[in-house]
Amino acid sequence: MFGLADVNSFYASCEALFRPDLRDKPIVVLSNNDGCVIARSAGAKALGIKMGVPWFQVKIQDYPEKVYVFSSNYALYHSISQRVMSVLEEMTPKVEQYSIDEMFLDLTSIGGCEDFEHFGRRLRSHVLATTGLVVGCGLGHTKTLSKSAQWASKEWKQFHGVLALTPQNPKRTETLLASQPVEEIWGVGRRIGKRLNLMGIETALQLARINPALIRKNFSVVLERTVRELNGESCIPLEEIPPAKQQIVCSRSFGERITSKVSMQQALCQYATRAAEKLRGENQYCRHIGVFIRTSPHAQGEVFYGNNAGEKLAIPTQDTRDIIEAAMRLLDYIWLEDRRYMKAGITLDDFTPNGVNQLNLFDEHQPRRNSARLMKILDDINHSGLGSVWFAGQGINTEWKMKRDMLSPAWTTCWADIPKARVL
């Protein structure tokens, strides 16, 4: 038996967590550079604000009540996410974090001692009491059914956020699947959903009754597995240890268009630093580094330009200095003057678990001495919360940085932003 715990309107809920005055108010969170809506509270949904709507369209609308708008505060969301996941692990130790606000739970041992929905309500109460956030909980005999149950727990208000699909109650499962659009099934989505609609398959129940071999022939083994899971056959195990990453990408759209090479070097230096930090967090070394830059394809009167370059390293590395040096060399190959660049990024791939490589006497590039110790000290300082160390190439006054004009305080990660309680 699997469970899926999902925080309701996670980004918006984080913004209201330390603001009691915002409880039950319309809240929206914007994407990078305050571009478009990526999260909404229940109050914002009630006003008809849609996901993906550009901010400039939302702010000119006259809503019946004030809408509170926030820039994405990723440090806050990550910190709160870690708290929620830790609390969920207290209730059931075998877990798989699926996303920043979702976690699969192994409930195999629960059924013999407690009703599944009672456990779900107890889980929900524990998370609320510990973190102040509300989670929905779907339970099912497979991961796909638990996902469908979690979807229905939001649609069917009478279950108050907790719904279990058990083999002992097949009628409930059938009713739920009959009401769930096929594109809402975990792993299906709009593109495959449209193809299924053309075949006359519009609900999850209709998909569950299709011959799995036919689905495999016309689609893929992945969708066949989904069909089997909808019928109660567990095909997707719990992954307690996440698989190693095959690639790391660090990129951003700029708050202001970049026109000078120095500014682009600063941006790539920052991205390289962050990518190298992620690489060390994975305990991996990379053997290939890539850089890409591009202008806006929608800018009127400008010719679009986008290009990328890559470099195979002689020695695998996780040293930030090596990655920055390679990025600067690659930028020289693809940089064009008189362009207004809107985005750039760094990619790291071809990973290996160690930095060992066969060298010969005439190799010009030798491994850096004490590299691992220096990078560990660098990471320890930057993760301590007491200060930060950065490379001079990252610059200081960077006007091109991502726009976040409505950024909330870092309530949980910055000493200066910790909420202050006053006794009246």
CSV table of C-alpha atoms in Angstrom, one decimal:
chain,number,residue,atom,x,y,z
A,1,MET,CA,0.0,0.0,0.0
A,2,PHE,CA,1.3,3.4,-1.0
A,3,GLY,CA,0.5,6.9,0.2
A,4,LEU,CA,1.1,10.3,-1.4
A,5,ALA,CA,1.3,13.4,0.8
A,6,ASP,CA,1.1,16.7,-1.1
A,7,VAL,CA,1.2,20.2,0.4
A,8,ASN,CA,-1.8,22.3,-0.7
A,9,SER,CA,-0.8,25.3,-2.8
A,10,PHE,CA,2.8,24.9,-1.5
A,11,TYR,CA,4.5,28.1,-2.7
A,12,ALA,CA,1.5,30.3,-1.7
A,13,SER,CA,1.1,28.5,1.6
A,14,CYS,CA,4.8,29.2,2.4
A,15,GLU,CA,4.3,32.9,1.8
A,16,ALA,CA,1.3,33.0,4.2
A,17,LEU,CA,3.0,30.8,6.8
A,18,PHE,CA,4.7,33.7,8.7
A,19,ARG,CA,2.0,36.2,7.7
A,20,PRO,CA,-1.2,35.5,9.7
A,21,ASP,CA,-2.8,38.6,8.0
A,22,LEU,CA,-2.6,36.7,4.7
A,23,ARG,CA,-4.5,33.6,5.8
A,24,ASP,CA,-7.4,32.8,3.4
A,25,LYS,CA,-6.4,35.8,1.2
A,26,PRO,CA,-5.8,35.6,-2.5
A,27,ILE,CA,-2.0,35.0,-3.0
A,28,VAL,CA,-0.1,34.4,-6.2
A,29,VAL,CA,3.6,33.6,-6.7
A,30,LEU,CA,5.4,34.6,-9.9
A,31,SER,CA,8.1,32.9,-12.0
A,32,ASN,CA,11.6,34.0,-12.5
A,33,ASN,CA,11.9,37.7,-13.3
A,34,ASP,CA,8.3,38.2,-12.1
A,35,GLY,CA,7.1,36.8,-15.4
A,36,CYS,CA,3.9,34.8,-14.9
A,37,VAL,CA,1.8,33.1,-12.3
A,38,ILE,CA,3.2,29.7,-11.1
A,39,ALA,CA,1.3,29.3,-7.9
A,40,ARG,CA,-2.1,30.4,-6.5
A,41,SER,CA,-3.8,30.1,-3.1
A,42,ALA,CA,-7.4,28.9,-3.0
A,43,GLY,CA,-8.5,32.6,-2.7
A,44,ALA,CA,-6.7,33.4,-6.0
A,45,LYS,CA,-8.2,30.4,-7.7
A,46,ALA,CA,-11.7,31.6,-6.7
A,47,LEU,CA,-11.0,34.9,-8.4
A,48,GLY,CA,-10.4,33.1,-11.6
A,49,ILE,CA,-6.6,33.7,-11.8
A,50,LYS,CA,-5.1,31.1,-14.1
A,51,MET,CA,-1.8,29.4,-14.0
A,52,GLY,CA,0.8,30.8,-16.5
A,53,VAL,CA,-1.0,34.1,-16.9
A,54,PRO,CA,1.6,36.9,-17.4
A,55,TRP,CA,2.0,39.3,-14.4
A,56,PHE,CA,1.4,42.4,-16.5
A,57,GLN,CA,-2.1,41.1,-17.3
A,58,VAL,CA,-2.9,40.2,-13.7
A,59,LYS,CA,-1.9,43.6,-12.3
A,60,ILE,CA,-4.2,45.6,-14.6
A,61,GLN,CA,-7.3,43.5,-13.6
A,62,ASP,CA,-9.8,45.0,-11.1
A,63,TYR,CA,-10.5,42.1,-8.7
A,64,PRO,CA,-13.2,42.3,-6.0
A,65,GLU,CA,-10.5,42.0,-3.3
A,66,LYS,CA,-6.8,42.7,-3.0
A,67,VAL,CA,-4.5,40.1,-4.5
A,68,TYR,CA,-1.1,39.7,-2.7
A,69,VAL,CA,1.7,39.0,-5.1
A,70,PHE,CA,5.2,37.6,-4.4
A,71,SER,CA,8.3,36.9,-6.3
A,72,SER,CA,9.6,33.3,-6.1
A,73,ASN,CA,11.5,32.8,-2.8
A,74,TYR,CA,13.3,29.6,-3.5
A,75,ALA,CA,15.4,29.6,-0.3
A,76,LEU,CA,12.2,29.8,1.8
A,77,TYR,CA,10.4,27.1,-0.2
A,78,HIS,CA,13.4,24.7,0.0
A,79,SER,CA,13.7,25.2,3.8
A,80,ILE,CA,10.0,24.6,4.4
A,81,SER,CA,10.1,21.6,2.1
A,82,GLN,CA,12.8,20.0,4.2
A,83,ARG,CA,10.8,20.5,7.3
A,84,VAL,CA,7.7,18.9,5.8
A,85,MET,CA,9.7,15.9,4.5
A,86,SER,CA,11.3,15.4,7.9
A,87,VAL,CA,7.9,15.4,9.6
A,88,LEU,CA,6.5,12.9,7.1
A,89,GLU,CA,9.5,10.6,7.8
A,90,GLU,CA,8.6,10.6,11.5
A,91,MET,CA,5.3,8.9,10.6
A,92,THR,CA,6.6,6.4,8.1
A,93,PRO,CA,10.4,5.9,7.6
A,94,LYS,CA,10.3,4.3,4.1
A,95,VAL,CA,9.7,7.3,1.8
A,96,GLU,CA,10.5,8.7,-1.6
A,97,GLN,CA,10.5,12.4,-2.1
A,98,TYR,CA,8.9,13.0,-5.5
A,99,SER,CA,9.0,16.8,-5.7
A,100,ILE,CA,9.5,19.8,-3.5
A,101,ASP,CA,6.0,19.4,-2.0
A,102,GLU,CA,5.2,15.7,-2.6
A,103,MET,CA,6.4,12.5,-1.0
A,104,PHE,CA,5.4,8.8,-1.5
A,105,LEU,CA,5.1,6.7,1.6
A,106,ASP,CA,5.3,3.0,2.1
A,107,LEU,CA,2.3,2.0,4.2
A,108,THR,CA,2.7,-1.8,3.9
A,109,SER,CA,2.8,-2.3,7.7
A,110,ILE,CA,0.0,0.1,8.5
A,111,GLY,CA,-3.0,-1.9,7.3
A,112,GLY,CA,-2.7,-4.6,10.0
A,113,CYS,CA,-3.0,-2.1,12.9
A,114,GLU,CA,-4.9,1.0,11.7
A,115,ASP,CA,-7.5,2.0,9.1
A,116,PHE,CA,-5.7,3.7,6.2
A,117,GLU,CA,-7.9,6.8,6.1
A,118,HIS,CA,-7.5,7.2,9.9
A,119,PHE,CA,-3.7,7.1,9.4
A,120,GLY,CA,-4.0,9.7,6.7
A,121,ARG,CA,-6.0,12.0,8.9
A,122,ARG,CA,-3.5,11.5,11.7
A,123,LEU,CA,-0.6,12.3,9.3
A,124,ARG,CA,-2.4,15.4,8.1
A,125,SER,CA,-2.9,16.6,11.7
A,126,HIS,CA,0.7,15.9,12.6
A,127,VAL,CA,2.1,17.9,9.6
A,128,LEU,CA,-0.3,20.8,10.4
A,129,ALA,CA,0.6,20.9,14.0
A,130,THR,CA,4.4,20.7,13.3
A,131,THR,CA,4.8,22.9,10.2
A,132,GLY,CA,1.6,24.9,9.9
A,133,LEU,CA,1.0,23.6,6.4
A,134,VAL,CA,-2.0,21.5,5.2
A,135,VAL,CA,-1.3,18.4,3.2
A,136,GLY,CA,-3.6,16.2,1.1
A,137,CYS,CA,-3.2,12.5,1.4
A,138,GLY,CA,-4.1,9.8,-1.2
A,139,LEU,CA,-3.6,6.1,-0.5
A,140,GLY,CA,-3.7,3.3,-3.0
A,141,HIS,CA,-2.5,-0.2,-3.8
A,142,THR,CA,-0.1,1.3,-6.4
A,143,LYS,CA,1.8,4.6,-6.7
A,144,THR,CA,-0.5,5.5,-9.7
A,145,LEU,CA,-3.6,4.8,-7.7
A,146,SER,CA,-2.3,6.8,-4.7
A,147,LYS,CA,-1.7,9.7,-7.1
A,148,SER,CA,-5.3,9.4,-8.4
A,149,ALA,CA,-6.6,9.2,-4.8
A,150,GLN,CA,-4.7,12.4,-4.0
A,151,TRP,CA,-6.2,14.1,-7.0
A,152,ALA,CA,-9.7,13.1,-5.9
A,153,SER,CA,-9.1,14.2,-2.3
A,154,LYS,CA,-9.0,17.7,-3.7
A,155,GLU,CA,-12.0,17.3,-6.0
A,156,TRP,CA,-14.2,15.5,-3.5
A,157,LYS,CA,-14.4,17.9,-0.5
A,158,GLN,CA,-16.4,15.5,1.6
A,159,PHE,CA,-13.2,13.4,2.2
A,160,HIS,CA,-11.5,16.5,3.8
A,161,GLY,CA,-8.2,15.9,2.1
A,162,VAL,CA,-7.8,12.2,2.8
A,163,LEU,CA,-8.9,9.4,0.5
A,164,ALA,CA,-7.9,5.7,0.4
A,165,LEU,CA,-8.5,3.3,-2.6
A,166,THR,CA,-8.3,-0.2,-1.2
A,167,PRO,CA,-8.9,-3.6,-2.8
A,168,GLN,CA,-11.7,-4.1,-0.3
A,169,ASN,CA,-13.7,-1.2,-1.8
A,170,PRO,CA,-13.5,-1.7,-5.6
A,171,LYS,CA,-16.6,0.4,-6.2
A,172,ARG,CA,-15.0,3.5,-4.8
A,173,THR,CA,-12.0,3.0,-7.1
A,174,GLU,CA,-14.2,2.5,-10.1
A,175,THR,CA,-16.2,5.6,-9.3
A,176,LEU,CA,-13.0,7.7,-8.9
A,177,LEU,CA,-11.4,6.4,-12.1
A,178,ALA,CA,-14.7,7.0,-14.1
A,179,SER,CA,-14.6,10.7,-13.0
A,180,GLN,CA,-10.9,11.3,-13.5
A,181,PRO,CA,-10.0,12.7,-17.0
A,182,VAL,CA,-7.3,10.6,-18.7
A,183,GLU,CA,-4.9,13.6,-18.9
A,184,GLU,CA,-5.0,14.0,-15.1
A,185,ILE,CA,-3.5,10.5,-14.6
A,186,TRP,CA,0.0,10.5,-13.3
A,187,GLY,CA,2.5,10.2,-16.2
A,188,VAL,CA,-0.1,10.8,-19.0
A,189,GLY,CA,-0.4,14.6,-19.5
A,190,ARG,CA,-2.0,16.6,-22.3
A,191,ARG,CA,0.0,15.4,-25.3
A,192,ILE,CA,-0.6,11.6,-24.7
A,193,GLY,CA,-4.1,12.5,-23.4
A,194,LYS,CA,-5.1,14.0,-26.7
A,195,ARG,CA,-3.9,10.8,-28.5
A,196,LEU,CA,-5.9,8.7,-26.2
A,197,ASN,CA,-9.0,10.9,-26.7
A,198,LEU,CA,-8.8,10.2,-30.4
A,199,MET,CA,-9.0,6.5,-29.6
A,200,GLY,CA,-12.2,7.2,-27.5
A,201,ILE,CA,-10.4,7.0,-24.2
A,202,GLU,CA,-11.4,9.9,-22.1
A,203,THR,CA,-11.4,8.7,-18.4
A,204,ALA,CA,-9.0,6.7,-16.3
A,205,LEU,CA,-11.5,3.9,-16.0
A,206,GLN,CA,-11.6,3.5,-19.8
A,207,LEU,CA,-7.8,3.4,-19.9
A,208,ALA,CA,-7.7,0.8,-17.1
A,209,ARG,CA,-10.0,-1.5,-19.2
A,210,ILE,CA,-7.8,-1.3,-22.3
A,211,ASN,CA,-5.6,-4.3,-23.2
A,212,PRO,CA,-2.1,-3.5,-21.9
A,213,ALA,CA,-0.5,-5.1,-24.9
A,214,LEU,CA,-2.4,-2.8,-27.2
A,215,ILE,CA,-1.2,0.3,-25.3
A,216,ARG,CA,2.4,-1.0,-25.4
A,217,LYS,CA,2.2,-1.5,-29.1
A,218,ASN,CA,0.7,2.0,-29.8
A,219,PHE,CA,2.4,4.0,-27.1
A,220,SER,CA,5.2,2.7,-24.8
A,221,VAL,CA,6.0,0.3,-22.0
A,222,VAL,CA,5.7,3.3,-19.7
A,223,LEU,CA,2.0,3.8,-20.4
A,224,GLU,CA,1.4,0.0,-20.3
A,225,ARG,CA,2.8,0.1,-16.8
A,226,THR,CA,0.4,2.9,-16.0
A,227,VAL,CA,-2.5,0.7,-17.2
A,228,ARG,CA,-1.4,-2.2,-15.0
A,229,GLU,CA,-1.0,0.1,-12.0
A,230,LEU,CA,-4.6,1.4,-12.5
A,231,ASN,CA,-5.7,-2.2,-12.2
A,232,GLY,CA,-3.9,-2.6,-8.9
A,233,GLU,CA,-0.7,-4.3,-10.2
A,234,SER,CA,2.2,-2.6,-8.6
A,235,CYS,CA,4.9,-2.0,-11.2
A,236,ILE,CA,6.7,1.1,-9.9
A,237,PRO,CA,8.6,0.4,-6.7
A,238,LEU,CA,9.4,3.0,-4.0
A,239,GLU,CA,12.9,4.6,-4.6
A,240,GLU,CA,14.2,5.3,-1.2
A,241,ILE,CA,17.6,6.3,-2.7
A,242,PRO,CA,17.1,8.7,-5.6
A,243,PRO,CA,19.1,7.8,-8.8
A,244,ALA,CA,22.3,9.7,-9.5
A,245,LYS,CA,21.8,12.7,-11.8
A,246,GLN,CA,23.0,12.3,-15.4
A,247,GLN,CA,23.3,16.1,-16.0
A,248,ILE,CA,23.4,19.4,-14.1
A,249,VAL,CA,22.1,22.5,-15.8
A,250,CYS,CA,22.3,26.0,-14.2
A,251,SER,CA,20.7,28.8,-16.2
A,252,ARG,CA,18.5,31.9,-15.8
A,253,SER,CA,16.9,34.5,-17.8
A,254,PHE,CA,18.4,37.9,-17.1
A,255,GLY,CA,16.5,40.7,-15.4
A,256,GLU,CA,18.1,43.1,-17.8
A,257,ARG,CA,19.4,42.3,-21.3
A,258,ILE,CA,23.2,41.7,-21.3
A,259,THR,CA,25.2,43.6,-24.0
A,260,SER,CA,28.7,43.5,-22.6
A,261,LYS,CA,31.0,40.5,-22.5
A,262,VAL,CA,32.2,41.3,-19.0
A,263,SER,CA,28.6,41.1,-17.7
A,264,MET,CA,28.1,37.7,-19.5
A,265,GLN,CA,31.4,36.5,-17.9
A,266,GLN,CA,30.1,37.4,-14.5
A,267,ALA,CA,26.8,35.6,-15.1
A,268,LEU,CA,28.5,32.4,-16.4
A,269,CYS,CA,30.9,32.6,-13.5
A,270,GLN,CA,27.9,32.6,-11.1
A,271,TYR,CA,26.2,29.8,-12.9
A,272,ALA,CA,29.4,27.7,-13.0
A,273,THR,CA,29.9,28.2,-9.2
A,274,ARG,CA,26.4,27.0,-8.5
A,275,ALA,CA,26.7,24.1,-10.9
A,276,ALA,CA,30.0,23.0,-9.3
A,277,GLU,CA,28.3,23.2,-5.8
A,278,LYS,CA,25.5,20.9,-7.0
A,279,LEU,CA,28.1,18.5,-8.6
A,280,ARG,CA,29.9,18.2,-5.2
A,281,GLY,CA,26.6,17.6,-3.5
A,282,GLU,CA,26.1,14.6,-5.8
A,283,ASN,CA,29.7,13.3,-5.0
A,284,GLN,CA,30.4,13.3,-8.7
A,285,TYR,CA,33.1,14.6,-11.1
A,286,CYS,CA,32.3,15.8,-14.6
A,287,ARG,CA,34.2,15.2,-17.8
A,288,HIS,CA,32.2,17.5,-20.1
A,289,ILE,CA,31.2,21.2,-19.7
A,290,GLY,CA,28.9,23.1,-22.0
A,291,VAL,CA,27.9,26.8,-22.3
A,292,PHE,CA,25.0,28.3,-24.1
A,293,ILE,CA,23.8,31.9,-24.7
A,294,ARG,CA,20.8,33.3,-26.6
A,295,THR,CA,19.0,36.5,-27.4
A,296,SER,CA,15.2,36.8,-27.3
A,297,PRO,CA,13.4,35.2,-30.3
A,298,HIS,CA,10.5,37.6,-29.7
A,299,ALA,CA,12.4,40.9,-29.7
A,300,GLN,CA,11.1,43.2,-32.4
A,301,GLY,CA,13.7,44.5,-34.9
A,302,GLU,CA,16.4,42.1,-33.6
A,303,VAL,CA,17.9,39.1,-35.3
A,304,PHE,CA,17.7,36.0,-33.0
A,305,TYR,CA,21.1,34.5,-32.1
A,306,GLY,CA,21.6,31.4,-30.0
A,307,ASN,CA,24.7,29.3,-29.8
A,308,ASN,CA,26.4,26.7,-27.6
A,309,ALA,CA,29.9,25.1,-27.2
A,310,GLY,CA,31.2,22.2,-25.2
A,311,GLU,CA,34.6,21.0,-24.0
A,312,LYS,CA,35.8,17.5,-23.0
A,313,LEU,CA,38.1,17.7,-20.0
A,314,ALA,CA,41.4,15.9,-19.8
A,315,ILE,CA,40.9,15.3,-16.1
A,316,PRO,CA,37.4,14.8,-14.4
A,317,THR,CA,36.8,17.6,-12.0
A,318,GLN,CA,34.4,19.0,-9.3
A,319,ASP,CA,36.6,22.1,-8.7
A,320,THR,CA,34.8,25.3,-9.3
A,321,ARG,CA,38.0,26.9,-10.7
A,322,ASP,CA,38.3,24.3,-13.5
A,323,ILE,CA,34.6,24.8,-14.5
A,324,ILE,CA,34.9,28.6,-14.5
A,325,GLU,CA,38.0,28.5,-16.6
A,326,ALA,CA,36.4,26.1,-19.2
A,327,ALA,CA,33.3,28.3,-19.3
A,328,MET,CA,35.3,31.4,-20.0
A,329,ARG,CA,37.1,29.6,-22.9
A,330,LEU,CA,33.8,28.4,-24.3
A,331,LEU,CA,32.3,31.8,-24.2
A,332,ASP,CA,35.1,33.2,-26.4
A,333,TYR,CA,34.0,30.8,-29.1
A,334,ILE,CA,30.3,31.8,-29.2
A,335,TRP,CA,30.3,35.4,-28.1
A,336,LEU,CA,29.0,38.0,-30.7
A,337,GLU,CA,29.1,41.7,-30.0
A,338,ASP,CA,26.1,44.0,-30.6
A,339,ARG,CA,23.6,41.5,-29.3
A,340,ARG,CA,21.1,41.8,-26.4
A,341,TYR,CA,21.3,38.5,-24.6
A,342,MET,CA,18.3,37.3,-22.5
A,343,LYS,CA,19.6,34.0,-21.2
A,344,ALA,CA,22.7,31.9,-20.6
A,345,GLY,CA,23.6,28.7,-18.8
A,346,ILE,CA,26.1,26.0,-17.9
A,347,THR,CA,25.7,22.3,-18.4
A,348,LEU,CA,27.8,19.6,-16.7
A,349,ASP,CA,27.6,15.9,-17.8
A,350,ASP,CA,29.6,12.7,-18.4
A,351,PHE,CA,29.9,12.1,-14.7
A,352,THR,CA,32.2,9.7,-12.9
A,353,PRO,CA,32.3,8.9,-9.2
A,354,ASN,CA,36.0,9.9,-8.8
A,355,GLY,CA,38.5,12.2,-10.3
A,356,VAL,CA,41.0,9.6,-11.3
A,357,ASN,CA,42.3,9.6,-14.9
A,358,GLN,CA,45.2,8.0,-16.7
A,359,LEU,CA,47.9,10.6,-17.3
A,360,ASN,CA,51.1,10.5,-19.2
A,361,LEU,CA,54.4,12.3,-18.7
A,362,PHE,CA,53.6,15.0,-21.3
A,363,ASP,CA,50.2,16.1,-20.2
A,364,GLU,CA,50.0,19.8,-19.7
A,365,HIS,CA,47.0,19.7,-17.3
A,366,GLN,CA,47.8,18.2,-13.9
A,367,PRO,CA,45.3,17.8,-11.0
A,368,ARG,CA,45.1,20.8,-8.7
A,369,ARG,CA,46.8,20.2,-5.3
A,370,ASN,CA,44.4,20.2,-2.3
A,371,SER,CA,41.4,20.8,-4.5
A,372,ALA,CA,39.0,18.7,-2.5
A,373,ARG,CA,40.0,20.3,0.8
A,374,LEU,CA,39.6,23.8,-0.6
A,375,MET,CA,36.2,23.1,-2.1
A,376,LYS,CA,35.0,21.6,1.2
A,377,ILE,CA,36.1,24.7,3.1
A,378,LEU,CA,34.3,26.9,0.5
A,379,ASP,CA,31.1,24.9,0.8
A,380,ASP,CA,31.2,24.8,4.6
A,381,ILE,CA,31.5,28.6,4.8
A,382,ASN,CA,28.8,29.2,2.3
A,383,HIS,CA,26.4,26.7,3.9
A,384,SER,CA,27.1,27.9,7.5
A,385,GLY,CA,24.8,30.9,7.3
A,386,LEU,CA,27.6,33.0,8.9
A,387,GLY,CA,28.9,34.5,5.7
A,388,SER,CA,29.8,33.7,2.1
A,389,VAL,CA,32.9,33.5,-0.1
A,390,TRP,CA,32.7,34.0,-3.9
A,391,PHE,CA,35.0,34.3,-6.9
A,392,ALA,CA,35.9,37.8,-8.1
A,393,GLY,CA,34.7,36.9,-11.5
A,394,GLN,CA,31.1,36.8,-10.3
A,395,GLY,CA,31.1,40.6,-9.8
A,396,ILE,CA,29.4,42.7,-7.1
A,397,ASN,CA,26.9,45.1,-8.7
A,398,THR,CA,25.1,42.9,-11.3
A,399,GLU,CA,22.1,44.7,-12.8
A,400,TRP,CA,21.3,41.7,-15.0
A,401,LYS,CA,20.4,39.6,-12.0
A,402,MET,CA,16.9,38.0,-11.9
A,403,LYS,CA,14.1,40.5,-11.1
A,404,ARG,CA,12.4,39.8,-7.8
A,405,ASP,CA,10.8,43.1,-6.9
A,406,MET,CA,8.2,41.5,-4.6
A,407,LEU,CA,10.5,39.1,-2.7
A,408,SER,CA,9.4,38.1,0.8
A,409,PRO,CA,11.9,37.8,3.7
A,410,ALA,CA,14.0,34.7,4.1
A,411,TRP,CA,12.1,33.8,7.3
A,412,THR,CA,13.9,30.5,8.0
A,413,THR,CA,17.4,31.0,6.5
A,414,CYS,CA,18.6,34.5,7.4
A,415,TRP,CA,19.1,35.7,10.9
A,416,ALA,CA,18.1,39.3,10.0
A,417,ASP,CA,14.7,38.0,8.6
A,418,ILE,CA,13.7,35.8,11.5
A,419,PRO,CA,10.2,36.8,12.6
A,420,LYS,CA,9.9,38.8,15.8
A,421,ALA,CA,7.1,38.2,18.3
A,422,ARG,CA,5.9,41.1,20.4
A,423,VAL,CA,3.8,40.8,23.6
A,424,LEU,CA,1.2,43.4,23.7
